[in-house]
CSV table of C-alpha atoms and ligand atoms in Angstrom, one decimal:
chain,number,residue,atom,x,y,z
A,105,MET,CA,-17.4,-10.1,-14.9
A,106,ILE,CA,-17.6,-10.8,-11.2
A,107,THR,CA,-19.4,-8.3,-9.2
A,108,SER,CA,-18.5,-8.9,-6.2
A,109,THR,CA,-15.3,-7.4,-7.3
A,110,GLN,CA,-16.5,-3.9,-7.3
A,111,LEU,CA,-16.3,-0.9,-5.1
A,112,ASP,CA,-18.9,1.5,-3.8
A,113,GLY,CA,-17.2,3.3,-0.3
A,114,VAL,CA,-15.1,6.0,0.8
A,115,ALA,CA,-11.2,5.3,0.0
A,116,LEU,CA,-7.8,6.7,1.8
A,117,VAL,CA,-4.4,6.3,0.1
A,118,VAL,CA,-1.7,7.6,1.5
A,119,GLY,CA,1.4,8.1,-0.4
A,120,SER,CA,-0.7,8.3,-3.2
A,121,GLY,CA,0.7,11.5,-4.8
A,122,ARG,CA,3.6,8.9,-6.8
A,123,GLY,CA,4.0,4.9,-7.6
A,124,ILE,CA,2.5,2.3,-6.6
A,125,GLY,CA,0.3,4.4,-4.2
A,126,ARG,CA,-1.0,6.7,-7.1
A,127,GLU,CA,-1.6,3.7,-9.2
A,128,ALA,CA,-3.8,1.8,-6.4
A,129,ALA,CA,-5.9,4.9,-6.1
A,130,PHE,CA,-6.5,5.0,-9.6
A,131,SER,CA,-7.2,1.4,-9.5
A,132,LEU,CA,-9.4,1.8,-6.8
A,133,ALA,CA,-11.3,4.8,-8.2
A,134,GLU,CA,-11.8,2.4,-11.6
A,135,ALA,CA,-13.4,-0.3,-9.1
A,136,GLY,CA,-16.1,2.1,-8.3
A,137,ALA,CA,-14.7,3.2,-5.1
A,138,ALA,CA,-17.6,6.8,-4.4
A,139,VAL,CA,-14.9,8.8,-2.8
A,140,VAL,CA,-10.8,9.3,-3.3
A,141,VAL,CA,-8.5,11.0,-1.1
A,142,PHE,CA,-4.9,11.3,-1.9
A,143,ALA,CA,-2.9,11.8,1.2
A,144,ASP,CA,0.4,12.7,0.5
A,145,MET,CA,3.5,15.1,2.1
A,146,ASN,CA,4.3,16.1,-1.4
A,147,GLU,CA,0.8,18.3,-1.8
A,148,THR,CA,1.4,19.2,-5.9
A,149,THR,CA,1.4,15.6,-7.1
A,150,ALA,CA,-1.1,14.1,-4.9
A,151,LYS,CA,-3.6,17.2,-6.5
A,152,GLU,CA,-1.7,16.7,-9.8
A,153,SER,CA,-3.1,12.5,-8.8
A,154,SER,CA,-6.2,13.2,-7.3
A,155,GLU,CA,-7.1,15.1,-10.7
A,156,GLU,CA,-6.4,12.5,-12.8
A,157,SER,CA,-8.3,9.8,-10.8
A,158,LYS,CA,-11.1,11.3,-12.2
A,159,LYS,CA,-10.1,10.4,-15.6
A,160,TYR,CA,-10.2,6.6,-15.2
A,161,ALA,CA,-13.3,7.2,-11.6
A,162,SER,CA,-16.4,5.1,-12.8
A,163,ASN,CA,-18.6,5.6,-9.8
A,164,LYS,CA,-21.1,8.3,-10.9
A,165,ASP,CA,-20.7,10.5,-8.2
A,166,TYR,CA,-17.1,10.6,-7.6
A,167,LYS,CA,-15.5,12.8,-5.0
A,168,THR,CA,-11.6,12.9,-5.0
A,169,THR,CA,-9.7,15.5,-2.3
A,170,THR,CA,-6.5,15.4,-1.1
A,171,PHE,CA,-4.9,16.0,2.1
A,172,VAL,CA,-1.1,16.9,3.2
A,173,MET,CA,0.4,14.5,5.9
A,174,ASN,CA,3.2,12.7,6.7
A,175,VAL,CA,3.4,9.6,8.5
A,176,GLN,CA,6.1,10.4,10.7
A,177,ASP,CA,3.8,13.1,12.3
A,178,GLY,CA,1.2,11.7,14.3
A,179,GLU,CA,-1.1,14.6,14.8
A,180,SER,CA,-0.4,14.8,11.3
A,181,VAL,CA,-2.0,11.2,10.7
A,182,GLN,CA,-5.0,11.4,13.1
A,183,ALA,CA,-6.2,14.6,11.7
A,184,MET,CA,-5.8,12.9,7.8
A,185,VAL,CA,-8.7,10.3,9.4
A,186,ASP,CA,-10.7,12.5,10.7
A,187,PHE,CA,-10.6,15.1,8.0
A,188,VAL,CA,-11.9,11.3,6.1
A,189,VAL,CA,-14.7,11.1,8.3
A,190,LYS,CA,-15.7,14.0,8.9
A,191,GLU,CA,-15.7,15.2,4.8
A,192,PHE,CA,-17.5,11.6,3.7
A,193,SER,CA,-19.2,10.1,7.0
A,194,ARG,CA,-16.9,6.9,6.6
A,195,LEU,CA,-13.6,5.2,5.5
A,196,ASP,CA,-14.2,1.9,4.0
A,197,TYR,CA,-10.3,1.2,2.2
A,198,ALA,CA,-7.6,2.6,3.6
A,199,VAL,CA,-4.2,1.6,1.4
A,200,ASN,CA,-0.3,2.4,3.4
A,201,ALA,CA,1.7,3.3,0.2
A,202,ALA,CA,3.8,6.0,1.5
A,203,GLY,CA,8.2,5.8,1.4
A,204,SER,CA,10.0,3.2,-1.3
A,205,TYR,CA,12.7,1.6,-1.2
A,206,ARG,CA,14.5,4.4,-3.4
A,207,GLN,CA,13.4,6.8,-1.2
A,208,VAL,CA,13.4,5.6,2.3
A,209,ASP,CA,16.6,3.3,2.1
A,210,ASN,CA,19.7,5.7,1.7
A,211,GLY,CA,21.6,2.9,-0.4
A,212,VAL,CA,23.7,2.1,3.1
A,213,HIS,CA,24.6,-1.6,2.8
A,214,ALA,CA,26.1,-3.2,5.7
A,215,PRO,CA,26.2,-6.1,7.3
A,216,ILE,CA,24.0,-6.8,10.9
A,217,ALA,CA,27.8,-6.0,12.6
A,218,GLU,CA,27.8,-2.7,11.4
A,219,THR,CA,24.3,-1.3,11.5
A,220,ASP,CA,24.2,2.2,11.5
A,221,ILE,CA,21.3,2.8,14.0
A,222,ASP,CA,20.7,6.4,13.2
A,223,ASN,CA,19.8,5.3,10.2
A,224,PHE,CA,18.1,1.8,11.5
A,225,ASP,CA,16.0,4.5,12.9
A,226,ARG,CA,15.3,6.7,10.8
A,227,ILE,CA,14.0,3.5,8.1
A,228,MET,CA,12.0,2.2,11.2
A,229,ASN,CA,10.1,5.5,12.1
A,230,ILE,CA,8.4,5.7,8.5
A,231,ASN,CA,8.1,1.8,7.9
A,232,ALA,CA,7.3,0.5,10.7
A,233,ARG,CA,6.1,3.3,13.1
A,234,GLY,CA,5.1,5.9,10.6
A,235,ASN,CA,2.8,2.6,9.2
A,236,LEU,CA,1.6,2.0,12.6
A,237,LEU,CA,0.2,5.1,13.2
A,238,CYS,CA,-1.6,4.8,10.1
A,239,VAL,CA,-3.1,1.5,10.9
A,240,ARG,CA,-4.3,2.7,14.3
A,241,ALA,CA,-5.8,5.4,13.7
A,242,GLN,CA,-7.7,3.9,10.4
A,243,VAL,CA,-9.1,1.0,12.7
A,244,ALA,CA,-10.2,3.3,15.3
A,245,ALA,CA,-12.3,5.5,12.9
A,246,MET,CA,-13.8,2.2,11.4
A,247,ARG,CA,-14.6,0.6,14.3
A,248,LYS,CA,-17.5,3.3,15.2
A,249,GLN,CA,-19.0,2.7,11.6
A,250,THR,CA,-21.9,0.3,11.0
A,251,PRO,CA,-21.2,-3.0,8.8
A,252,LYS,CA,-22.0,-3.5,5.2
A,253,THR,CA,-23.6,-6.5,4.3
A,254,TRP,CA,-23.3,-8.7,0.5
A,255,SER,CA,-25.8,-9.9,-1.2
A,256,SER,CA,-24.8,-12.3,-4.1
A,257,ARG,CA,-26.7,-15.4,-5.9
A,258,ASN,CA,-26.3,-17.3,-2.2
A,259,GLY,CA,-27.9,-14.8,0.2
A,260,THR,CA,-26.1,-12.2,2.4
A,261,ARG,CA,-23.1,-11.6,4.0
A,262,ASP,CA,-21.6,-9.8,6.4
A,263,ILE,CA,-18.0,-7.7,4.5
A,264,GLY,CA,-17.5,-6.2,7.8
A,265,ARG,CA,-16.4,-1.9,8.2
A,266,GLY,CA,-13.6,-1.2,6.7
A,267,VAL,CA,-10.9,-2.9,4.8
A,268,ILE,CA,-7.1,-1.9,5.4
A,269,ILE,CA,-4.3,-2.6,2.6
A,270,ASN,CA,-0.3,-2.6,3.8
A,271,LEU,CA,2.5,-1.7,1.0
A,272,ALA,CA,5.0,-4.4,2.6
A,273,SER,CA,7.5,-6.2,0.2
A,274,ALA,CA,9.0,-9.2,-0.2
A,275,ASN,CA,11.6,-8.5,2.0
A,276,SER,CA,8.3,-9.1,5.2
A,277,PHE,CA,9.4,-12.7,3.6
A,278,VAL,CA,13.0,-13.1,3.3
A,279,GLY,CA,16.2,-10.8,4.0
A,280,LEU,CA,17.5,-8.9,2.0
A,281,PRO,CA,21.7,-9.4,2.5
A,282,GLY,CA,23.4,-5.8,3.9
A,283,LYS,CA,20.1,-4.4,4.3
A,284,GLY,CA,19.4,-5.2,7.6
A,285,SER,CA,17.3,-2.2,9.0
A,286,TYR,CA,15.2,-2.3,6.1
A,287,THR,CA,13.9,-5.9,5.8
A,288,ILE,CA,13.6,-5.7,10.0
A,289,SER,CA,11.2,-3.0,9.4
A,290,LYS,CA,9.4,-4.7,6.4
A,291,HIS,CA,9.1,-7.6,8.8
A,292,ALA,CA,7.6,-4.9,11.1
A,293,PHE,CA,5.0,-4.0,8.9
A,294,MET,CA,3.4,-7.2,8.3
A,295,ALA,CA,3.5,-8.0,11.8
A,296,ILE,CA,1.7,-4.9,12.5
A,297,THR,CA,-0.8,-6.4,9.2
A,298,LYS,CA,-1.1,-9.5,11.0
A,299,MET,CA,-1.7,-8.1,14.3
A,300,ALA,CA,-4.5,-5.3,13.5
A,301,GLY,CA,-5.9,-8.4,11.4
A,302,ILE,CA,-5.6,-11.0,14.1
A,303,ASP,CA,-7.1,-8.0,17.0
A,304,HIS,CA,-9.8,-6.3,14.7
A,305,ALA,CA,-11.4,-9.1,12.8
A,306,ALA,CA,-14.0,-9.1,15.9
A,307,ASP,CA,-15.2,-5.6,14.9
A,308,GLY,CA,-15.5,-6.2,11.2
A,309,ILE,CA,-11.8,-5.0,9.9
A,310,ARG,CA,-10.1,-6.7,7.4
A,311,VAL,CA,-5.9,-5.9,7.2
A,312,ASN,CA,-3.7,-7.3,4.8
A,313,ALA,CA,-0.2,-6.9,3.2
A,314,ILE,CA,0.4,-6.9,-0.6
A,315,CYS,CA,4.4,-7.4,-0.7
A,316,PRO,CA,5.9,-7.0,-3.8
A,317,THR,CA,9.3,-7.0,-5.5
A,318,TRP,CA,10.5,-4.8,-8.2
A,319,VAL,CA,7.4,-2.8,-9.6
A,320,ARG,CA,8.3,0.0,-12.6
A,321,THR,CA,7.3,2.9,-10.4
A,322,PRO,CA,8.3,6.0,-12.0
A,323,LEU,CA,11.7,5.9,-10.1
A,324,LEU,CA,12.7,2.5,-10.7
A,325,ASP,CA,12.5,3.8,-14.3
A,326,VAL,CA,14.6,6.1,-13.7
A,327,GLU,CA,16.9,3.5,-13.0
A,328,LEU,CA,16.9,1.3,-15.3
A,329,GLU,CA,17.8,4.3,-17.2
A,330,LYS,CA,20.6,5.2,-15.3
A,331,ASN,CA,22.1,0.8,-15.0
A,332,PRO,CA,21.1,-0.9,-17.8
A,333,GLU,CA,23.0,-3.8,-15.1
A,334,VAL,CA,19.1,-3.2,-12.7
A,335,GLN,CA,17.6,-4.7,-15.9
A,336,GLU,CA,20.2,-7.8,-15.9
A,337,MET,CA,19.7,-8.4,-12.8
A,338,ILE,CA,16.0,-8.1,-12.3
A,339,SER,CA,16.5,-10.4,-15.4
A,340,ALA,CA,18.3,-13.3,-13.6
A,341,ILE,CA,16.5,-13.2,-10.8
A,342,VAL,CA,12.5,-12.9,-11.5
A,343,PRO,CA,11.0,-15.6,-13.3
A,344,ILE,CA,9.2,-13.9,-15.3
A,345,LYS,CA,12.7,-12.0,-16.2
A,346,ARG,CA,10.4,-8.3,-15.6
A,347,ALA,CA,9.6,-6.3,-13.0
A,348,ALA,CA,5.7,-5.8,-11.8
A,349,GLU,CA,3.4,-2.9,-13.5
A,350,CYS,CA,1.9,-0.7,-11.1
A,351,GLU,CA,-1.2,-2.1,-11.7
A,352,GLU,CA,-0.7,-5.5,-11.6
A,353,VAL,CA,0.0,-4.4,-7.8
A,354,SER,CA,-2.8,-2.0,-7.2
A,355,ASP,CA,-5.5,-4.1,-8.9
A,356,THR,CA,-4.7,-6.9,-6.5
A,357,ILE,CA,-5.4,-4.1,-3.8
A,358,ALA,CA,-8.5,-3.1,-5.6
A,359,PHE,CA,-9.2,-7.1,-5.0
A,360,LEU,CA,-8.5,-7.5,-1.5
A,361,CYS,CA,-10.7,-4.3,-0.7
A,362,SER,CA,-13.7,-6.1,-2.7
A,363,PRO,CA,-16.1,-8.1,-1.3
A,364,ALA,CA,-14.5,-11.1,-3.0
A,365,ALA,CA,-11.8,-10.9,-0.3
A,366,SER,CA,-14.2,-10.9,2.6
A,367,TYR,CA,-12.7,-13.8,4.1
A,368,ILE,CA,-9.0,-12.7,3.1
A,369,ASN,CA,-7.5,-11.1,7.0
A,370,GLY,CA,-4.5,-11.2,8.0
A,371,ALA,CA,-2.9,-12.2,4.9
A,372,SER,CA,0.6,-11.1,3.1
A,373,LEU,CA,-0.7,-11.3,-0.4
A,374,LEU,CA,3.4,-11.5,-2.2
A,375,VAL,CA,3.4,-10.3,-5.8
A,376,ASP,CA,6.7,-11.7,-6.7
A,377,ALA,CA,6.3,-13.9,-10.1
A,378,ALA,CA,7.7,-16.2,-7.6
A,379,VAL,CA,10.8,-14.6,-6.6
A,380,THR,CA,10.8,-15.8,-3.1
A,381,THR,CA,10.2,-19.2,-3.9
A,382,THR,CA,12.8,-20.1,-5.9
A,383,VAL,CA,16.2,-20.8,-4.8
A,384,ARG,CA,18.3,-20.1,-8.0
A,385,LEU,CA,21.8,-22.3,-8.6
A,386,PHE,CA,23.1,-21.7,-11.9
B,35,LIG,N1,8.2,-0.4,-6.2
B,35,LIG,C1,8.5,-0.9,-5.6
B,35,LIG,O1,9.5,-2.2,-6.1
B,35,LIG,C2,8.4,-1.5,-4.6
B,35,LIG,C3,8.9,-2.9,-4.0
B,35,LIG,C4,8.2,-3.2,-2.7
B,35,LIG,C5,7.2,-2.8,-1.7
B,35,LIG,N2,7.3,-1.4,-2.5
B,35,LIG,C6,6.5,-0.6,-1.3
B,35,LIG,O2,6.0,0.5,-1.5
B,35,LIG,C7,5.6,1.6,-1.0
B,35,LIG,C8,5.0,2.5,-2.0
B,35,LIG,O3,6.3,2.4,-2.9
B,35,LIG,P1,6.7,3.4,-4.8
B,35,LIG,O4,7.8,2.1,-4.8
B,35,LIG,O5,5.6,3.6,-5.2
B,35,LIG,O6,7.3,5.0,-3.8
B,35,LIG,P2,7.5,5.9,-4.4
B,35,LIG,O7,8.8,6.7,-3.9
B,35,LIG,O8,7.1,6.2,-5.7
B,35,LIG,O9,5.9,6.9,-3.7
B,35,LIG,C9,5.9,7.2,-2.9
B,35,LIG,C10,4.4,8.9,-2.4
B,35,LIG,O10,5.1,8.2,-0.8
B,35,LIG,C11,4.9,9.5,0.0
B,35,LIG,N3,5.9,9.6,1.1
B,35,LIG,C12,7.7,9.3,1.4
B,35,LIG,N4,7.5,9.5,2.7
B,35,LIG,C13,6.2,10.5,2.8
B,35,LIG,C14,5.9,10.5,4.2
B,35,LIG,N5,6.4,10.2,5.5
B,35,LIG,N6,4.4,11.0,4.9
B,35,LIG,C15,3.1,11.1,3.8
B,35,LIG,N7,4.0,10.5,2.1
B,35,LIG,C16,5.3,10.0,2.1
B,35,LIG,C17,6.0,10.1,-1.5
B,35,LIG,O11,5.7,11.7,-1.8
B,35,LIG,C18,5.3,9.8,-2.7
B,35,LIG,O12,4.7,10.4,-3.1
B,35,LIG,C19,6.3,1.6,-0.2
B,35,LIG,O13,6.1,0.9,0.8
B,35,LIG,C20,7.3,0.2,-0.8
B,35,LIG,O14,8.6,0.1,0.3
B,35,LIG,C21,7.7,-0.6,-3.5
């Protein structure tokens, strides 16, 4: 086992009531986080997920709790971060996973010439502004805390004050025809990641994005059941011919939080089985 993939700090996962955020929180607990705070707009699912995380936690002193918030409300975002720092003294790992393509995009399919500006504002408000509010509050808290070090066979190195992982998308790299607003919002989220990584590297804060394509969340499972054509499309487009399991994304998030990734900053990691590097000619 590579011990540098172990975690031991305080984690906050925004959007952890369901889907990738929920699995990310479980992976962090499994990797050794001492605390995982489940933040979500849905109190019921956040509580259920927080309770379930106790089954997977490997830290003997593991603690978990929930916080109800909405990324569209700056005050609730700030209150969430203040709560974590007040209750647990620091914030080591923050994951921003609120909202999903299926939830945020309302099915509008239009070329740029026909962009519905109200719809654009709504999507940007969650994916760009909402996530910026989260990153801003998290960075501001992390920069005040003492940095940590990691000791390995080659000595001791500085691993900084905190780590932030943003759930961007393969759409942060490439466009989805007719989905301009969503694509623009995910490009913005990648830009937020890069800028926070650049501006706060000297504070010892690493900020990275995970960029998946199709991930087998409960919402995708419902869609696959209702419409077999979605599986056919995934088989045609994804070289591995299946959607990613949630864990294939969430374990990567835990890795990026760990000392093993202490030199990875400002990066946007594609977890897409080469979808975006493939040009399909037939
Ligand atoms: N699932 C995929 O195939 C996929 C692919 C690429 C990128 N992503 C990205 O991963 C992230 C998570 O997606 P998912 O599929 O797990 O979503 P999901 O819909 O399954 O879960 C999203 C969670 O966020 C919460 N949430 C939604 N809006 C919120 C708000 N305004 N404030 C606070 N909480 C809110 C929901 O209550 C829910 O618990 C999203 O940013 C999504 O764009 C997902």
